[in-house]
Amino acid sequence: MSILNIFDTMEYGPAPEAANAGLAWIAERQPFGLFINNTWVKPAGKQYIESVNPATGKPLARVAAATSEDVDRAVKAARTAFESWGKTPGHVRARYMYAIARHIQKHARLLAVLESLDNGKTIRETRDIDIPLVARHFYYYAGWAQLMEQEMPGFAPVGVVGQIIPWNFPLLMLAWKIAPALAMGNTVVLKPARYTSLTALKFAEIMQEVRLPPGVINILTGEASQVGEALVRHPDVNKIAFTGSTDVGRSIRRATAGSGKKLSLELGGKSPFIVFDDADLDSVVEGVVDAIWFNQGQVCCAGSRLLMQENIANRLIAKLRARMEHLRIGDSLDKAVDIGAIVSPGQLKEIQRLVEAGVEEGAEMWQPSWTCPTEGNFFPPTLFTNVSPATTIAQVEIFGPVLVAMTFRTPEEAVALANNTRYGLAASVWSDNINLALDIAPRIKAGSVWINSTNLFDASSGFGGYRESGFGREGGKEGLYEYVRPAWEVKATVDLHIAVGSGKGAASSNGSIKGVNMAAHDEEVEDGHEGDKRENGGMNAYHPALPGIDRTPKLFIGGKQARSDSGYSRDVLDRQGHVIGQVGEGNRKDIRNAVEAAHAASGWANGAAHTRAQILYYIAENLSAREDEFARRIVQQTSASRADAANEVQTAISRLFSYAAWADKYEGVVHRPPMRGAVLALPEATGVIGMACPDEYPLLGFISLVAPAIAMGDTVVVIPSMQAPLSATDCYQVLETSDVPSGVVNIVTGDRDTLSQVLAEHDDVDSMWYFGPLEGCQRVELASAGNMKRTWVSYGHRRDWLDTLQGEGQEFLRESTQVKNIWIPYGE
Ligand code: NDP
């Protein structure tokens, strides 16, 4: 073709990236072994799987298929390595991580080529986005390794971490997981996705090059049913970090329930891309290209739902179709290609199936006039219009280059449509009116919101989901907490279900036996008797000749005292077994009413933090006015001495002060990723939190859970201490007289496990906290898998609620919030 012709047609010529270095690297090493203890070993089952180039359909490499025996070996290696790596000074870990980052840069081109060959994604993306971001992650987290001792005091590594990653960003997902884990002193067993193992294997070589101590990183290739499941169930793994589909995430939640393994899940999405009529439509079109055709749409946070203000919809669709005509699809190693290959024939079939479903459901499908290559797994960019919000293609994650477009008229409608999904990973908002954009961003239930931009990622800024998009964050400082535990918790060995009722006190942090109220010394028993006498004699009786006026507390729902639906009451006993009162026996319907009331009060989160602080101070003030009465109530229900009970009330008041203080001080940060702009990382209220209080410390346990949550704007449904509920029910009047709006705190007495089960299964509860026996924790974690709600459970371990380190602080505030990252690029 002559140059003159090219000017005429403006056709692209071929611009292939050479594959020989990558292919030679593979040829020299295959079949690949497993990477355990810094050496390459053969898989126990002697089986191998084939990796295929999705752009050609031709075999690329043979990699080992590990079995559960190999998982055992790798976990053992990681456990042994943890003994020293967990104690290695932060500066030493930082040096290793710095070396890893440097080596990634040295091998950047080889890594980019391998990634494109193995995954089918374009070389432009692997070269310019994936690999540079991988290096950036190791640099960034080398810094956190260096700073851990100063910046994370009181935290210890979790131990051996099992990490399971998907195929859509193979090396980048590895970096997101391994970098924070290493920085915090953990050791790792990682399973890449079966389709895309090659860059993880090159990464293993880099571990040898930087002489990372053996066993710190182990990489097991193979199938989910062999490696993934064995890793999830392995008893010596302390945490699982997973990215992938919501269904597998749900099965992992169930498999790990009650095991005490920490868990972070980054799952699917159906992210809205919202365009207001004042947006710059040409920029919007390029934004859409990035949102849904980047990585063939195989992106968990892909902007797959285009929501357009009605008056610009036709214009935008016309521009979009014109742009789609000019997108180029083809071999992933061609540098002038926009869209590469779909990862596997199975994934391609699934995309085709969902597209057919869209057509059958009546939506209008449009594809460009050009045709895809016939060899390899290709699917053209596809646009659906006339889509109704309830249809399959509007609700299900397609994970392919398919965009569904809908319209809205008002900002309110835009928010409602955006939130009409079970997911909550990301969103883009496009408007030239920054006031409007910043008003919309906080109203969208998603972990990342991009203003006039899309698919921006950086190590400094956390990423993760709301709702069924999972829980936990990757990136930023918040990502570090997924890989640490409070140091006191690591040491704690006391099991609540042994201690409660057995008369044994819990060992306190200083080694003495602290006054856990359920247990008592002889001298305290005497005090307890005194308390009993006082209570029986005169709590509500002025004259011994008159019968006392009955004060049976009801439930507290929507700011009102409500009779339990069951019509039953349960006795509350003192430690001698005498009945000292009754409380309502709450049931499923009461919990549903309480959740409804808590939802109706969701405006609590939008009010000023200053107001929430004032109300917490007011609760403290009203509690303090009745200090003596509350102390007597504790004595009456438990075996605490008067002195211990008074201390408990005082500590509860102080705790309310702490959270009143935190209410307007637990703020976000501004990140400065490498772009012109800023990222606002804002802790937002989680929503409705269900809480089962510990049995011990009936007042302090209750206040310690409720106060941080309401300080952060959550509304709560609380099941008080089952054995000593009267301290919580006595708070009804305190709450009523402290200006707490109706529905912010709801209290349902009754059987802890029955009620917790209902809360954990409830789809409108966003998080469930449970402080009780191990079996109860397991049930809560299992039941929560329904809508993938966050859980925070005690695994049967007792906390010393009097201790400020264990009983209050940022751990509680983190559990009460989720971080939303709002990306605001600037400049014309
Ligand atoms: P999966 O969730 O099945 O796979 C993700 C990872 O988990 C892979 O390493 C996989 O191993 C492993 N895995 C699968 N099942 C188990 C299990 N029971 N226990 C432990 N590990 C397991 O995703 P798919 O690859 O099947 O993709 C299916 C859909 O998931 C996509 O269409 C998309 O909707 C969604 N997805 C979402 C991603 C995200 O980033 N949020 C990423 C990838 C997919 P193996 O590869 O051996 O099967």
Short mmCIF file of N, CA, C and O in Angstrom, two decimals, residues 51-142:
data_model
loop_
_atom_site.label_atom_id
_atom_site.label_comp_id
_atom_site.label_asym_id
_atom_site.label_seq_id
_atom_site.Cartn_x
_atom_site.Cartn_y
_atom_site.Cartn_z
N SER A 51 -2.47 -23.92 29.17
CA SER A 51 -2.88 -22.53 29.07
C SER A 51 -2.95 -22.18 27.59
O SER A 51 -2.06 -22.57 26.82
N VAL A 52 -3.99 -21.47 27.19
CA VAL A 52 -4.24 -21.23 25.77
C VAL A 52 -4.21 -19.74 25.49
O VAL A 52 -4.63 -18.94 26.33
N ASN A 53 -3.71 -19.35 24.34
CA ASN A 53 -3.75 -17.94 23.94
C ASN A 53 -5.16 -17.62 23.43
O ASN A 53 -5.57 -18.12 22.38
N PRO A 54 -5.91 -16.78 24.15
CA PRO A 54 -7.31 -16.53 23.76
C PRO A 54 -7.45 -15.84 22.41
O PRO A 54 -8.49 -15.92 21.78
N ALA A 55 -6.38 -15.16 21.96
CA ALA A 55 -6.48 -14.44 20.69
C ALA A 55 -6.30 -15.37 19.50
O ALA A 55 -6.66 -15.02 18.37
N THR A 56 -5.72 -16.56 19.74
CA THR A 56 -5.50 -17.48 18.63
C THR A 56 -6.18 -18.83 18.87
O THR A 56 -6.36 -19.61 17.95
N GLY A 57 -6.49 -19.11 20.11
CA GLY A 57 -7.05 -20.42 20.47
C GLY A 57 -5.98 -21.51 20.50
O GLY A 57 -6.29 -22.69 20.69
N LYS A 58 -4.70 -21.11 20.36
CA LYS A 58 -3.63 -22.12 20.32
C LYS A 58 -3.01 -22.30 21.69
O LYS A 58 -2.89 -21.35 22.47
N PRO A 59 -2.53 -23.55 21.99
CA PRO A 59 -1.90 -23.80 23.29
C PRO A 59 -0.66 -22.92 23.47
O PRO A 59 0.07 -22.66 22.51
N LEU A 60 -0.48 -22.51 24.71
CA LEU A 60 0.62 -21.57 25.00
C LEU A 60 1.63 -22.20 25.95
O LEU A 60 2.84 -22.08 25.76
N ALA A 61 1.14 -22.88 26.98
CA ALA A 61 2.06 -23.41 27.99
C ALA A 61 1.37 -24.51 28.79
O ALA A 61 0.13 -24.60 28.81
N ARG A 62 2.20 -25.35 29.42
CA ARG A 62 1.64 -26.36 30.34
C ARG A 62 2.07 -25.99 31.75
O ARG A 62 3.25 -25.78 32.03
N VAL A 63 1.07 -25.89 32.63
CA VAL A 63 1.39 -25.51 34.01
C VAL A 63 0.88 -26.60 34.96
O VAL A 63 -0.06 -27.32 34.64
N ALA A 64 1.53 -26.67 36.11
CA ALA A 64 1.23 -27.74 37.06
C ALA A 64 -0.18 -27.60 37.63
O ALA A 64 -0.67 -26.49 37.85
N ALA A 65 -0.81 -28.75 37.87
CA ALA A 65 -2.12 -28.75 38.53
C ALA A 65 -1.90 -29.25 39.96
O ALA A 65 -1.69 -30.44 40.18
N ALA A 66 -1.93 -28.33 40.89
CA ALA A 66 -1.67 -28.72 42.28
C ALA A 66 -2.87 -29.47 42.86
O ALA A 66 -3.99 -29.40 42.34
N THR A 67 -2.60 -30.21 43.93
CA THR A 67 -3.67 -30.92 44.64
C THR A 67 -3.63 -30.48 46.11
O THR A 67 -2.77 -29.69 46.50
N SER A 68 -4.54 -31.06 46.89
CA SER A 68 -4.59 -30.65 48.31
C SER A 68 -3.28 -31.02 49.02
O SER A 68 -2.87 -30.35 49.98
N GLU A 69 -2.61 -32.06 48.53
CA GLU A 69 -1.31 -32.43 49.14
C GLU A 69 -0.30 -31.28 48.96
O GLU A 69 0.46 -30.95 49.87
N ASP A 70 -0.33 -30.67 47.76
CA ASP A 70 0.57 -29.54 47.50
C ASP A 70 0.17 -28.34 48.36
O ASP A 70 1.02 -27.58 48.82
N VAL A 71 -1.14 -28.18 48.55
CA VAL A 71 -1.60 -27.07 49.39
C VAL A 71 -1.03 -27.25 50.80
O VAL A 71 -0.50 -26.31 51.41
N ASP A 72 -1.06 -28.48 51.30
CA ASP A 72 -0.48 -28.77 52.62
C ASP A 72 0.98 -28.38 52.69
O ASP A 72 1.44 -27.74 53.63
N ARG A 73 1.71 -28.78 51.66
CA ARG A 73 3.14 -28.49 51.62
C ARG A 73 3.39 -26.99 51.64
O ARG A 73 4.25 -26.48 52.36
N ALA A 74 2.61 -26.29 50.82
CA ALA A 74 2.82 -24.84 50.70
C ALA A 74 2.44 -24.13 52.00
O ALA A 74 3.13 -23.21 52.45
N VAL A 75 1.35 -24.57 52.62
CA VAL A 75 0.93 -23.91 53.86
C VAL A 75 1.99 -24.17 54.95
O VAL A 75 2.32 -23.27 55.73
N LYS A 76 2.52 -25.38 54.97
CA LYS A 76 3.58 -25.68 55.95
C LYS A 76 4.78 -24.76 55.75
O LYS A 76 5.34 -24.21 56.70
N ALA A 77 5.16 -24.60 54.49
CA ALA A 77 6.31 -23.73 54.18
C ALA A 77 6.02 -22.30 54.64
O ALA A 77 6.87 -21.63 55.24
N ALA A 78 4.79 -21.86 54.36
CA ALA A 78 4.42 -20.48 54.74
C ALA A 78 4.39 -20.33 56.25
O ALA A 78 4.79 -19.30 56.80
N ARG A 79 3.92 -21.37 56.94
CA ARG A 79 3.86 -21.31 58.42
C ARG A 79 5.27 -21.21 59.01
O ARG A 79 5.54 -20.40 59.89
N THR A 80 6.18 -22.04 58.47
CA THR A 80 7.55 -22.01 58.99
C THR A 80 8.16 -20.64 58.71
O THR A 80 8.80 -20.05 59.59
N ALA A 81 7.93 -20.15 57.50
CA ALA A 81 8.52 -18.85 57.15
C ALA A 81 7.94 -17.73 58.00
O ALA A 81 8.64 -16.75 58.31
N PHE A 82 6.68 -17.88 58.40
CA PHE A 82 6.03 -16.82 59.18
C PHE A 82 6.75 -16.59 60.52
O PHE A 82 6.82 -15.47 61.01
N GLU A 83 7.28 -17.68 61.06
CA GLU A 83 7.96 -17.57 62.37
C GLU A 83 9.01 -16.46 62.34
O GLU A 83 9.15 -15.70 63.29
N SER A 84 9.77 -16.37 61.24
CA SER A 84 10.77 -15.32 61.22
C SER A 84 10.30 -14.08 60.44
O SER A 84 10.56 -12.95 60.87
N TRP A 85 9.57 -14.28 59.34
CA TRP A 85 9.12 -13.12 58.54
C TRP A 85 8.21 -12.21 59.36
O TRP A 85 8.28 -10.98 59.27
N GLY A 86 7.38 -12.80 60.18
CA GLY A 86 6.46 -12.02 61.02
C GLY A 86 7.22 -11.13 62.01
O GLY A 86 6.67 -10.16 62.51
N LYS A 87 8.47 -11.51 62.29
CA LYS A 87 9.25 -10.71 63.26
C LYS A 87 10.32 -9.88 62.56
O LYS A 87 11.08 -9.16 63.21
N THR A 88 10.41 -10.02 61.25
CA THR A 88 11.44 -9.26 60.52
C THR A 88 11.14 -7.77 60.61
O THR A 88 9.99 -7.37 60.40
N PRO A 89 12.13 -6.94 60.92
CA PRO A 89 11.84 -5.50 61.04
C PRO A 89 11.25 -4.92 59.77
O PRO A 89 11.58 -5.37 58.66
N GLY A 90 10.41 -3.92 59.95
CA GLY A 90 9.73 -3.29 58.82
C GLY A 90 10.71 -2.80 57.77
O GLY A 90 10.46 -2.91 56.56
N HIS A 91 11.81 -2.28 58.20
CA HIS A 91 12.77 -1.73 57.24
C HIS A 91 13.31 -2.84 56.33
O HIS A 91 13.51 -2.64 55.12
N VAL A 92 13.52 -4.03 56.90
CA VAL A 92 14.03 -5.15 56.09
C VAL A 92 12.96 -5.57 55.08
O VAL A 92 13.24 -5.79 53.90
N ARG A 93 11.72 -5.65 55.54
CA ARG A 93 10.64 -6.01 54.61
C ARG A 93 10.53 -4.96 53.50
O ARG A 93 10.32 -5.27 52.34
N ALA A 94 10.70 -3.70 53.90
CA ALA A 94 10.61 -2.62 52.91
C ALA A 94 11.70 -2.78 51.85
O ALA A 94 11.46 -2.56 50.66
N ARG A 95 12.87 -3.20 52.26
CA ARG A 95 13.96 -3.37 51.28
C ARG A 95 13.63 -4.46 50.26
O ARG A 95 13.88 -4.32 49.08
N TYR A 96 13.09 -5.57 50.77
CA TYR A 96 12.70 -6.64 49.84
C TYR A 96 11.64 -6.13 48.87
O TYR A 96 11.68 -6.39 47.67
N MET A 97 10.67 -5.39 49.40
CA MET A 97 9.56 -4.95 48.55
C MET A 97 10.02 -3.92 47.53
O MET A 97 9.55 -3.90 46.39
N TYR A 98 10.96 -3.09 47.95
CA TYR A 98 11.54 -2.12 47.03
C TYR A 98 12.24 -2.89 45.90
O TYR A 98 12.09 -2.57 44.71
N ALA A 99 12.96 -3.95 46.27
CA ALA A 99 13.67 -4.75 45.26
C ALA A 99 12.65 -5.40 44.31
O ALA A 99 12.87 -5.46 43.09
N ILE A 100 11.53 -5.87 44.86
CA ILE A 100 10.52 -6.49 43.99
C ILE A 100 10.02 -5.46 42.97
O ILE A 100 9.93 -5.74 41.77
N ALA A 101 9.72 -4.25 43.45
CA ALA A 101 9.22 -3.20 42.55
C ALA A 101 10.24 -2.93 41.44
O ALA A 101 9.88 -2.83 40.26
N ARG A 102 11.51 -2.85 41.82
CA ARG A 102 12.56 -2.59 40.82
C ARG A 102 12.63 -3.72 39.80
O ARG A 102 12.78 -3.48 38.61
N HIS A 103 12.54 -4.93 40.28
CA HIS A 103 12.64 -6.07 39.35
C HIS A 103 11.44 -6.13 38.42
O HIS A 103 11.57 -6.54 37.28
N ILE A 104 10.28 -5.73 38.92
CA ILE A 104 9.10 -5.71 38.04
C ILE A 104 9.35 -4.70 36.91
O ILE A 104 9.07 -4.97 35.74
N GLN A 105 9.92 -3.58 37.26
CA GLN A 105 10.20 -2.60 36.21
C GLN A 105 11.24 -3.13 35.23
O GLN A 105 11.13 -2.93 34.03
N LYS A 106 12.24 -3.88 35.75
CA LYS A 106 13.28 -4.42 34.86
C LYS A 106 12.70 -5.43 33.87
O LYS A 106 13.19 -5.58 32.78
N HIS A 107 11.67 -6.15 34.33
CA HIS A 107 11.08 -7.18 33.46
C HIS A 107 9.74 -6.72 32.89
O HIS A 107 8.92 -7.54 32.48
N ALA A 108 9.53 -5.41 32.86
CA ALA A 108 8.20 -4.90 32.52
C ALA A 108 7.71 -5.39 31.16
O ALA A 108 6.55 -5.79 31.01
N ARG A 109 8.58 -5.34 30.17
CA ARG A 109 8.12 -5.68 28.82
C ARG A 109 7.76 -7.16 28.74
O ARG A 109 6.74 -7.54 28.16
N LEU A 110 8.63 -8.00 29.31
CA LEU A 110 8.33 -9.44 29.28
C LEU A 110 7.00 -9.72 29.99
O LEU A 110 6.16 -10.48 29.50
N LEU A 111 6.81 -9.07 31.14
CA LEU A 111 5.55 -9.29 31.88
C LEU A 111 4.34 -8.84 31.05
O LEU A 111 3.32 -9.52 31.01
N ALA A 112 4.48 -7.71 30.37
CA ALA A 112 3.36 -7.19 29.58
C ALA A 112 3.04 -8.15 28.44
O ALA A 112 1.86 -8.45 28.17
N VAL A 113 4.07 -8.67 27.78
CA VAL A 113 3.83 -9.58 26.65
C VAL A 113 3.20 -10.87 27.16
O VAL A 113 2.22 -11.37 26.59
N LEU A 114 3.74 -11.41 28.24
CA LEU A 114 3.18 -12.66 28.79
C LEU A 114 1.70 -12.47 29.15
O LEU A 114 0.86 -13.33 28.88
N GLU A 115 1.42 -11.32 29.77
CA GLU A 115 0.03 -11.07 30.21
C GLU A 115 -0.91 -11.01 29.01
O GLU A 115 -2.01 -11.58 29.03
N SER A 116 -0.47 -10.33 27.94
CA SER A 116 -1.33 -10.22 26.75
C SER A 116 -1.51 -11.58 26.08
O SER A 116 -2.60 -11.91 25.63
N LEU A 117 -0.42 -12.35 26.02
CA LEU A 117 -0.52 -13.68 25.39
C LEU A 117 -1.48 -14.58 26.16
O LEU A 117 -2.28 -15.31 25.59
N ASP A 118 -1.38 -14.51 27.47
CA ASP A 118 -2.09 -15.46 28.33
C ASP A 118 -3.56 -15.09 28.52
O ASP A 118 -4.43 -15.94 28.63
N ASN A 119 -3.81 -13.76 28.57
CA ASN A 119 -5.16 -13.30 28.91
C ASN A 119 -5.95 -12.81 27.70
O ASN A 119 -7.18 -12.81 27.72
N GLY A 120 -5.26 -12.38 26.66
CA GLY A 120 -5.96 -11.84 25.49
C GLY A 120 -6.19 -10.35 25.57
O GLY A 120 -6.75 -9.75 24.66
N LYS A 121 -5.74 -9.71 26.65
CA LYS A 121 -5.95 -8.26 26.76
C LYS A 121 -4.88 -7.54 25.93
O LYS A 121 -3.79 -8.07 25.70
N THR A 122 -5.17 -6.32 25.53
CA THR A 122 -4.28 -5.65 24.58
C THR A 122 -2.96 -5.26 25.25
O THR A 122 -2.91 -4.94 26.44
N ILE A 123 -1.93 -5.26 24.41
CA ILE A 123 -0.59 -4.91 24.91
C ILE A 123 -0.56 -3.45 25.38
O ILE A 123 0.16 -3.10 26.30
N ARG A 124 -1.39 -2.61 24.76
CA ARG A 124 -1.43 -1.20 25.22
C ARG A 124 -1.82 -1.14 26.68
O ARG A 124 -1.30 -0.35 27.46
N GLU A 125 -2.79 -1.98 27.05
CA GLU A 125 -3.25 -1.96 28.45
C GLU A 125 -2.23 -2.61 29.38
O GLU A 125 -1.93 -2.09 30.46
N THR A 126 -1.70 -3.78 29.01
CA THR A 126 -0.77 -4.45 29.92
C THR A 126 0.49 -3.60 30.10
O THR A 126 1.01 -3.47 31.20
N ARG A 127 0.95 -2.99 28.98
CA ARG A 127 2.20 -2.22 29.02
C ARG A 127 2.03 -0.90 29.76
O ARG A 127 2.90 -0.48 30.53
N ASP A 128 0.87 -0.24 29.54
CA ASP A 128 0.72 1.12 30.07
C ASP A 128 -0.09 1.19 31.37
O ASP A 128 -0.06 2.20 32.07
N ILE A 129 -0.82 0.15 31.67
CA ILE A 129 -1.67 0.21 32.88
C ILE A 129 -1.31 -0.90 33.87
O ILE A 129 -0.85 -0.62 34.97
N ASP A 130 -1.49 -2.15 33.46
CA ASP A 130 -1.33 -3.26 34.44
C ASP A 130 0.06 -3.26 35.09
O ASP A 130 0.17 -3.22 36.32
N ILE A 131 1.09 -3.34 34.26
CA ILE A 131 2.43 -3.56 34.83
C ILE A 131 2.94 -2.33 35.60
O ILE A 131 3.44 -2.48 36.73
N PRO A 132 2.77 -1.10 35.06
CA PRO A 132 3.19 0.06 35.88
C PRO A 132 2.45 0.11 37.23
O PRO A 132 3.05 0.45 38.25
N LEU A 133 1.17 -0.26 37.23
CA LEU A 133 0.45 -0.24 38.51
C LEU A 133 0.95 -1.32 39.47
O LEU A 133 0.95 -1.13 40.69
N VAL A 134 1.40 -2.45 38.91
CA VAL A 134 1.97 -3.51 39.76
C VAL A 134 3.20 -2.96 40.49
O VAL A 134 3.34 -3.08 41.72
N ALA A 135 4.08 -2.33 39.72
CA ALA A 135 5.30 -1.77 40.33
C ALA A 135 4.92 -0.72 41.38
O ALA A 135 5.47 -0.70 42.49
N ARG A 136 3.98 0.12 41.02
CA ARG A 136 3.55 1.19 41.95
C ARG A 136 3.05 0.58 43.28
O ARG A 136 3.32 1.12 44.34
N HIS A 137 2.34 -0.54 43.20
CA HIS A 137 1.85 -1.16 44.43
C HIS A 137 2.99 -1.61 45.34
O HIS A 137 2.94 -1.44 46.55
N PHE A 138 4.01 -2.20 44.75
CA PHE A 138 5.12 -2.66 45.61
C PHE A 138 5.90 -1.48 46.19
O PHE A 138 6.32 -1.53 47.34
N TYR A 139 6.07 -0.41 45.42
CA TYR A 139 6.72 0.78 45.99
C TYR A 139 5.89 1.35 47.14
O TYR A 139 6.38 1.65 48.21
N TYR A 140 4.60 1.49 46.85
CA TYR A 140 3.71 2.13 47.83
C TYR A 140 3.70 1.31 49.14
O TYR A 140 3.83 1.87 50.23
N TYR A 141 3.56 -0.01 49.02
CA TYR A 141 3.47 -0.81 50.24
C TYR A 141 4.83 -1.06 50.88
O TYR A 141 4.90 -1.37 52.08
N ALA A 142 5.93 -0.90 50.11
CA ALA A 142 7.26 -0.91 50.76
C ALA A 142 7.25 0.20 51.81
O ALA A 142 7.78 0.03 52.92
#
